PDB file of C-alpha atoms and ligand atoms in Angstrom:
ATOM      1  CA  MET Y  26     -70.201 -32.870   8.610  1.00 67.00           C
ATOM      2  CA  ALA Y  27     -68.105 -34.425  10.269  1.00 79.00           C
ATOM      3  CA  LYS Y  28     -67.179 -37.750  10.325  1.00 93.00           C
ATOM      4  CA  MET Y  29     -65.663 -39.531  12.543  1.00 95.00           C
ATOM      5  CA  ASN Y  30     -63.753 -42.826  11.592  1.00 97.00           C
ATOM      6  CA  LEU Y  31     -62.428 -45.178  14.332  1.00 97.00           C
ATOM      7  CA  VAL Y  32     -58.140 -45.844  14.070  1.00 98.00           C
ATOM      8  CA  TYR Y  33     -57.983 -47.391  18.151  1.00 98.00           C
ATOM      9  CA  SER Y  34     -60.194 -48.604  20.024  1.00 98.00           C
ATOM     10  CA  ARG Y  35     -60.206 -47.749  23.931  1.00 98.00           C
ATOM     11  CA  GLU Y  36     -59.220 -51.741  24.390  1.00 98.00           C
ATOM     12  CA  GLU Y  37     -56.703 -51.550  22.519  1.00 98.00           C
ATOM     13  CA  ILE Y  38     -54.736 -47.650  24.071  1.00 98.00           C
ATOM     14  CA  ALA Y  39     -55.560 -49.128  27.104  1.00 98.00           C
ATOM     15  CA  GLU Y  40     -53.091 -52.490  26.154  1.00 98.00           C
ATOM     16  CA  ARG Y  41     -50.809 -49.842  24.818  1.00 98.00           C
ATOM     17  CA  VAL Y  42     -50.343 -47.624  27.510  1.00 98.00           C
ATOM     18  CA  THR Y  43     -50.100 -50.923  29.634  1.00 98.00           C
ATOM     19  CA  ALA Y  44     -46.981 -51.695  27.578  1.00 98.00           C
ATOM     20  CA  ILE Y  45     -45.188 -48.267  27.592  1.00 98.00           C
ATOM     21  CA  GLY Y  46     -45.845 -48.299  31.304  1.00 98.00           C
ATOM     22  CA  ALA Y  47     -43.783 -51.107  31.739  1.00 98.00           C
ATOM     23  CA  GLU Y  48     -41.322 -50.542  29.661  1.00 98.00           C
ATOM     24  CA  ILE Y  49     -40.859 -47.120  31.321  1.00 98.00           C
ATOM     25  CA  GLU Y  50     -40.303 -48.545  35.163  1.00 98.00           C
ATOM     26  CA  ARG Y  51     -38.151 -51.237  34.356  1.00 97.00           C
ATOM     27  CA  ASP Y  52     -35.870 -48.277  32.333  1.00 98.00           C
ATOM     28  CA  TYR Y  53     -36.092 -45.833  35.327  1.00 98.00           C
ATOM     29  CA  LYS Y  54     -36.328 -48.503  38.517  1.00 94.00           C
ATOM     30  CA  ASP Y  55     -31.940 -48.456  38.193  1.00 92.00           C
ATOM     31  CA  VAL Y  56     -32.185 -44.914  36.866  1.00 95.00           C
ATOM     32  CA  LEU Y  57     -33.548 -43.804  39.615  1.00 95.00           C
ATOM     33  CA  ALA Y  58     -31.993 -43.130  43.028  1.00 90.00           C
ATOM     34  CA  LYS Y  59     -33.178 -43.954  46.223  1.00 88.00           C
ATOM     35  CA  SER Y  60     -35.839 -41.123  47.621  1.00 91.00           C
ATOM     36  CA  GLU Y  61     -35.799 -39.702  43.688  1.00 96.00           C
ATOM     37  CA  ARG Y  62     -38.527 -39.354  42.055  1.00 98.00           C
ATOM     38  CA  LEU Y  63     -39.619 -39.493  38.139  1.00 98.00           C
ATOM     39  CA  LEU Y  64     -40.028 -35.939  37.684  1.00 98.00           C
ATOM     40  CA  VAL Y  65     -43.175 -36.545  34.881  1.00 98.00           C
ATOM     41  CA  VAL Y  66     -44.607 -33.110  33.065  1.00 98.00           C
ATOM     42  CA  GLY Y  67     -47.617 -33.286  30.867  1.00 98.00           C
ATOM     43  CA  VAL Y  68     -48.333 -30.980  28.038  1.00 97.00           C
ATOM     44  CA  LEU Y  69     -51.516 -29.177  28.516  1.00 97.00           C
ATOM     45  CA  ASN Y  70     -54.797 -29.934  27.669  1.00 95.00           C
ATOM     46  CA  GLY Y  71     -53.923 -32.327  25.307  1.00 96.00           C
ATOM     47  CA  ALA Y  72     -51.374 -34.818  27.173  1.00 98.00           C
ATOM     48  CA  PHE Y  73     -54.071 -35.007  30.522  1.00 98.00           C
ATOM     49  CA  ILE Y  74     -55.457 -38.438  29.829  1.00 98.00           C
ATOM     50  CA  PHE Y  75     -53.048 -40.130  28.169  1.00 98.00           C
ATOM     51  CA  MET Y  76     -50.555 -38.387  31.412  1.00 98.00           C
ATOM     52  CA  ALA Y  77     -53.488 -39.935  33.823  1.00 98.00           C
ATOM     53  CA  ASP Y  78     -53.149 -43.102  32.383  1.00 98.00           C
ATOM     54  CA  LEU Y  79     -49.623 -43.565  31.838  1.00 98.00           C
ATOM     55  CA  VAL Y  80     -48.877 -43.043  35.647  1.00 98.00           C
ATOM     56  CA  ARG Y  81     -51.096 -45.305  37.047  1.00 98.00           C
ATOM     57  CA  ALA Y  82     -49.297 -47.724  34.616  1.00 98.00           C
ATOM     58  CA  LEU Y  83     -45.773 -47.071  35.947  1.00 98.00           C
ATOM     59  CA  GLY Y  84     -46.443 -49.833  38.629  1.00 96.00           C
ATOM     60  CA  ASP Y  85     -44.065 -48.658  42.239  1.00 94.00           C
ATOM     61  CA  LEU Y  86     -42.098 -46.055  40.329  1.00 97.00           C
ATOM     62  CA  PRO Y  87     -42.498 -42.949  42.204  1.00 97.00           C
ATOM     63  CA  VAL Y  88     -43.624 -39.878  40.671  1.00 98.00           C
ATOM     64  CA  ASP Y  89     -43.699 -36.529  40.838  1.00 98.00           C
ATOM     65  CA  VAL Y  90     -46.459 -34.641  38.395  1.00 98.00           C
ATOM     66  CA  ASP Y  91     -46.017 -31.156  36.978  1.00 98.00           C
ATOM     67  CA  PHE Y  92     -48.039 -29.355  34.086  1.00 98.00           C
ATOM     68  CA  VAL Y  93     -47.112 -26.302  31.433  1.00 98.00           C
ATOM     69  CA  ARG Y  94     -49.693 -25.025  28.517  1.00 97.00           C
ATOM     70  CA  LEU Y  95     -47.962 -23.348  25.784  1.00 94.00           C
ATOM     71  CA  SER Y  96     -48.763 -21.971  22.041  1.00 89.00           C
ATOM     72  CA  SER Y  97     -47.504 -22.503  19.013  1.00 79.00           C
ATOM     73  CA  TYR Y  98     -47.625 -20.969  16.241  1.00 71.00           C
ATOM     74  CA  ALA Y  99     -46.293 -21.115  12.444  1.00 63.00           C
ATOM     75  CA  ASP Y 100     -43.614 -18.822  11.861  1.00 58.00           C
ATOM     76  CA  HIS Y 101     -43.267 -18.934   7.761  1.00 57.00           C
ATOM     77  CA  THR Y 102     -40.417 -16.678   8.196  1.00 54.00           C
ATOM     78  CA  SER Y 103     -38.162 -19.735  10.500  1.00 54.00           C
ATOM     79  CA  SER Y 104     -38.491 -23.225  10.419  1.00 54.00           C
ATOM     80  CA  LEU Y 105     -38.422 -23.229  14.236  1.00 60.00           C
ATOM     81  CA  GLY Y 106     -42.525 -21.373  14.293  1.00 68.00           C
ATOM     82  CA  GLU Y 107     -42.468 -19.674  17.621  1.00 82.00           C
ATOM     83  CA  VAL Y 108     -44.192 -21.435  21.188  1.00 90.00           C
ATOM     84  CA  VAL Y 109     -45.184 -19.437  24.000  1.00 91.00           C
ATOM     85  CA  ILE Y 110     -45.754 -20.801  28.038  1.00 94.00           C
ATOM     86  CA  LEU Y 111     -48.554 -20.068  28.613  1.00 95.00           C
ATOM     87  CA  LYS Y 112     -47.979 -22.371  32.400  1.00 97.00           C
ATOM     88  CA  ASN Y 113     -44.990 -22.689  33.379  1.00 97.00           C
ATOM     89  CA  LEU Y 114     -43.548 -25.667  35.060  1.00 97.00           C
ATOM     90  CA  ASP Y 115     -43.805 -25.275  39.254  1.00 97.00           C
ATOM     91  CA  THR Y 116     -40.707 -27.502  39.532  1.00 97.00           C
ATOM     92  CA  GLU Y 117     -37.164 -26.931  39.570  1.00 97.00           C
ATOM     93  CA  ILE Y 118     -35.311 -29.445  36.530  1.00 98.00           C
ATOM     94  CA  GLN Y 119     -32.122 -28.652  37.615  1.00 98.00           C
ATOM     95  CA  GLY Y 120     -31.068 -32.821  38.545  1.00 97.00           C
ATOM     96  CA  ARG Y 121     -34.099 -34.514  37.574  1.00 98.00           C
ATOM     97  CA  HIS Y 122     -35.325 -36.715  35.640  1.00 98.00           C
ATOM     98  CA  VAL Y 123     -37.445 -35.662  33.321  1.00 98.00           C
ATOM     99  CA  LEU Y 124     -40.166 -37.423  31.062  1.00 98.00           C
ATOM    100  CA  VAL Y 125     -42.394 -35.338  29.367  1.00 98.00           C
ATOM    101  CA  VAL Y 126     -45.858 -36.657  28.195  1.00 98.00           C
ATOM    102  CA  GLU Y 127     -47.366 -35.207  25.084  1.00 98.00           C
ATOM    103  CA  ASP Y 128     -50.341 -36.331  23.027  1.00 98.00           C
ATOM    104  CA  ILE Y 129     -49.126 -36.079  19.874  1.00 97.00           C
ATOM    105  CA  ALA Y 130     -46.239 -34.777  18.017  1.00 97.00           C
ATOM    106  CA  ASP Y 131     -47.184 -33.329  14.389  1.00 95.00           C
ATOM    107  CA  CYS Y 132     -44.599 -31.215  12.899  1.00 93.00           C
ATOM    108  CA  GLY Y 133     -42.205 -31.759  16.608  1.00 94.00           C
ATOM    109  CA  LEU Y 134     -42.417 -27.891  17.137  1.00 93.00           C
ATOM    110  CA  THR Y 135     -43.663 -28.121  20.393  1.00 94.00           C
ATOM    111  CA  LEU Y 136     -42.122 -30.836  21.799  1.00 96.00           C
ATOM    112  CA  ALA Y 137     -38.462 -29.611  20.084  1.00 95.00           C
ATOM    113  CA  TRP Y 138     -39.278 -26.308  22.206  1.00 94.00           C
ATOM    114  CA  LEU Y 139     -40.067 -27.818  25.250  1.00 97.00           C
ATOM    115  CA  THR Y 140     -37.450 -30.257  25.366  1.00 97.00           C
ATOM    116  CA  GLU Y 141     -34.628 -27.501  24.605  1.00 96.00           C
ATOM    117  CA  TYR Y 142     -36.478 -25.289  26.668  1.00 97.00           C
ATOM    118  CA  ILE Y 143     -36.110 -28.049  29.609  1.00 98.00           C
ATOM    119  CA  ASN Y 144     -32.424 -29.323  28.681  1.00 98.00           C
ATOM    120  CA  LYS Y 145     -31.167 -25.652  28.962  1.00 97.00           C
ATOM    121  CA  ARG Y 146     -32.121 -25.990  32.648  1.00 98.00           C
ATOM    122  CA  HIS Y 147     -30.377 -29.368  33.059  1.00 98.00           C
ATOM    123  CA  PRO Y 148     -32.059 -32.260  34.053  1.00 98.00           C
ATOM    124  CA  ALA Y 149     -30.205 -35.187  34.980  1.00 98.00           C
ATOM    125  CA  SER Y 150     -32.751 -37.105  32.349  1.00 98.00           C
ATOM    126  CA  LEU Y 151     -34.225 -36.430  29.680  1.00 98.00           C
ATOM    127  CA  LYS Y 152     -37.025 -38.768  27.227  1.00 98.00           C
ATOM    128  CA  VAL Y 153     -40.492 -38.064  25.536  1.00 98.00           C
ATOM    129  CA  ALA Y 154     -43.512 -40.172  25.678  1.00 98.00           C
ATOM    130  CA  VAL Y 155     -46.147 -39.401  23.178  1.00 98.00           C
ATOM    131  CA  ALA Y 156     -49.770 -41.143  22.152  1.00 98.00           C
ATOM    132  CA  VAL Y 157     -49.564 -40.469  18.807  1.00 98.00           C
ATOM    133  CA  ASP Y 158     -46.137 -39.986  16.382  1.00 98.00           C
ATOM    134  CA  LYS Y 159     -47.896 -38.919  13.357  1.00 96.00           C
ATOM    135  CA  GLN Y 160     -44.258 -38.434  11.174  1.00 94.00           C
ATOM    136  CA  ALA Y 161     -45.693 -36.479   7.476  1.00 93.00           C
ATOM    137  CA  ARG Y 162     -45.762 -33.431   8.401  1.00 92.00           C
ATOM    138  CA  ARG Y 163     -42.519 -33.255  11.102  1.00 94.00           C
ATOM    139  CA  LYS Y 164     -40.339 -30.500  10.254  1.00 92.00           C
ATOM    140  CA  GLN Y 165     -38.259 -30.321  13.366  1.00 91.00           C
ATOM    141  CA  PRO Y 166     -36.888 -33.232  14.504  1.00 93.00           C
ATOM    142  CA  VAL Y 167     -37.490 -34.946  18.534  1.00 96.00           C
ATOM    143  CA  ASN Y 168     -36.457 -38.134  19.624  1.00 97.00           C
ATOM    144  CA  LEU Y 169     -39.522 -39.551  20.915  1.00 98.00           C
ATOM    145  CA  ASP Y 170     -38.357 -42.636  23.254  1.00 98.00           C
ATOM    146  CA  TYR Y 171     -41.782 -43.947  23.817  1.00 98.00           C
ATOM    147  CA  VAL Y 172     -44.514 -44.008  21.665  1.00 98.00           C
ATOM    148  CA  GLY Y 173     -47.881 -45.541  21.715  1.00 98.00           C
ATOM    149  CA  PHE Y 174     -49.001 -45.254  18.216  1.00 98.00           C
ATOM    150  CA  THR Y 175     -47.743 -44.241  15.203  1.00 98.00           C
ATOM    151  CA  VAL Y 176     -49.781 -43.171  12.417  1.00 96.00           C
ATOM    152  CA  ASP Y 177     -49.111 -41.277   8.714  1.00 91.00           C
ATOM    153  CA  ASP Y 178     -51.355 -38.618   8.625  1.00 90.00           C
ATOM    154  CA  GLY Y 179     -55.211 -37.328   9.655  1.00 93.00           C
ATOM    155  CA  PHE Y 180     -56.475 -34.950  12.015  1.00 95.00           C
ATOM    156  CA  LEU Y 181     -57.245 -37.021  15.256  1.00 97.00           C
ATOM    157  CA  ILE Y 182     -59.744 -36.885  18.281  1.00 97.00           C
ATOM    158  CA  GLY Y 183     -60.298 -37.929  21.600  1.00 98.00           C
ATOM    159  CA  TYR Y 184     -58.142 -39.441  24.166  1.00 98.00           C
ATOM    160  CA  GLY Y 185     -56.746 -36.389  25.395  1.00 98.00           C
ATOM    161  CA  LEU Y 186     -57.240 -34.650  20.806  1.00 97.00           C
ATOM    162  CA  ASP Y 187     -59.886 -31.865  20.310  1.00 96.00           C
ATOM    163  CA  TYR Y 188     -60.695 -30.819  17.393  1.00 94.00           C
ATOM    164  CA  ALA Y 189     -61.540 -26.471  18.493  1.00 93.00           C
ATOM    165  CA  GLN Y 190     -61.862 -28.315  22.256  1.00 94.00           C
ATOM    166  CA  LYS Y 191     -64.398 -30.676  21.253  1.00 95.00           C
ATOM    167  CA  TYR Y 192     -64.223 -34.364  21.416  1.00 96.00           C
ATOM    168  CA  ARG Y 193     -61.338 -34.720  23.999  1.00 97.00           C
ATOM    169  CA  GLY Y 194     -63.308 -37.058  26.278  1.00 98.00           C
ATOM    170  CA  LEU Y 195     -63.897 -39.666  23.556  1.00 98.00           C
ATOM    171  CA  PRO Y 196     -62.340 -42.458  25.084  1.00 98.00           C
ATOM    172  CA  GLY Y 197     -60.720 -44.136  21.445  1.00 98.00           C
ATOM    173  CA  LEU Y 198     -58.743 -42.260  18.657  1.00 98.00           C
ATOM    174  CA  TYR Y 199     -60.592 -41.366  15.747  1.00 98.00           C
ATOM    175  CA  GLU Y 200     -59.581 -39.556  12.883  1.00 97.00           C
ATOM    176  CA  LEU Y 201     -61.744 -36.767  11.972  1.00 95.00           C
ATOM    177  CA  GLU Y 202     -62.915 -36.634   8.665  1.00 91.00           C
ATOM    178  CA  ILE Y 203     -64.418 -32.995   7.428  1.00 78.00           C
ATOM    179  CA  THR Y 204     -66.338 -32.626   4.566  1.00 74.00           C
ATOM    180  CA  GLU Y 205     -68.186 -30.122   3.111  1.00 63.00           C
TER     181      GLU Y 205
HETATM  182  P1  LIG P 462     -46.530 -29.833  16.761  1.00 75.08           P
HETATM  183  O1  LIG P 462     -45.721 -28.366  17.397  1.00 75.08           O
HETATM  184  O2  LIG P 462     -47.095 -29.330  15.086  1.00 75.08           O
HETATM  185  O3  LIG P 462     -46.295 -31.004  17.547  1.00 75.08           O
HETATM  186  O4  LIG P 462     -47.611 -29.797  17.378  1.00 75.08           O
HETATM  187  C1  LIG P 462     -48.075 -30.555  18.070  1.00 75.08           C
HETATM  188  C2  LIG P 462     -49.647 -30.153  18.866  1.00 75.08           C
HETATM  189  O5  LIG P 462     -50.429 -29.672  17.860  1.00 75.08           O
HETATM  190  C3  LIG P 462     -50.254 -31.325  20.012  1.00 75.08           C
HETATM  191  O6  LIG P 462     -49.759 -30.709  20.893  1.00 75.08           O
HETATM  192  C4  LIG P 462     -51.716 -31.163  19.166  1.00 75.08           C
HETATM  193  O7  LIG P 462     -52.397 -30.068  20.548  1.00 75.08           O
HETATM  194  C5  LIG P 462     -51.791 -30.226  17.934  1.00 75.08           C
HETATM  195  N1  LIG P 462     -52.043 -31.448  16.871  1.00 75.08           N
HETATM  196  C6  LIG P 462     -51.442 -31.703  15.786  1.00 75.08           C
HETATM  197  N2  LIG P 462     -52.223 -32.530  15.040  1.00 75.08           N
HETATM  198  C7  LIG P 462     -53.223 -33.268  15.668  1.00 75.08           C
HETATM  199  C8  LIG P 462     -54.247 -34.110  15.571  1.00 75.08           C
HETATM  200  O8  LIG P 462     -54.051 -35.115  15.038  1.00 75.08           O
HETATM  201  N3  LIG P 462     -55.414 -33.398  16.330  1.00 75.08           N
HETATM  202  C9  LIG P 462     -54.922 -33.312  17.298  1.00 75.08           C
HETATM  203  N4  LIG P 462     -54.699 -32.244  17.624  1.00 75.08           N
HETATM  204  C10 LIG P 462     -53.107 -32.558  17.055  1.00 75.08           C
HETATM  205 MG1  LIG P 463     -50.666 -30.333  22.191  1.00 75.08          MG
END
């Protein structure tokens, strides 16, 4: 039996995303040159809802959007594990101001790998936004510039986050309690 406990409501999430969006707009307003646009890179599938909300909270900031899809495997022979690209970026990174948007940072493997991948392609700048920073199992240090919510541990669903591809459409964030 699975039980779900509400952790953050739709309203609380909306309020946080509005605040982060305003912060991002302020931070990039004077960074972007005239005719330059922020390149917002979403990590599929989990980030699709947070990203949709976030780009609409950026006010007048001009943006391009792109997506990557990654698959990560815990590799017990190295602390890094392995990440495979299932869908690559369609946009040239070099010289662009890039904002990666991810649903959740857990071990940190996915974001550590992706930020290194993007940095190798010489962006003008690179920042990371996550809906949730889950810190208990962090193995790879990752720099999170914009964080919706910080939680210690627990398996979260909703707001794009899934359990076996289910529950992504729940408007709030819930902790999934799996009991026998
Ligand atoms: P990391 O590489 O360990 O940071 O893992 C990040 C990925 O694991 C996220 O993009 C999610 O897809 C998945 N993940 C980690 N924690 C959770 C969770 O609590 N709920 C749903 N997915 C999670
Ligand atoms: Mg993900």
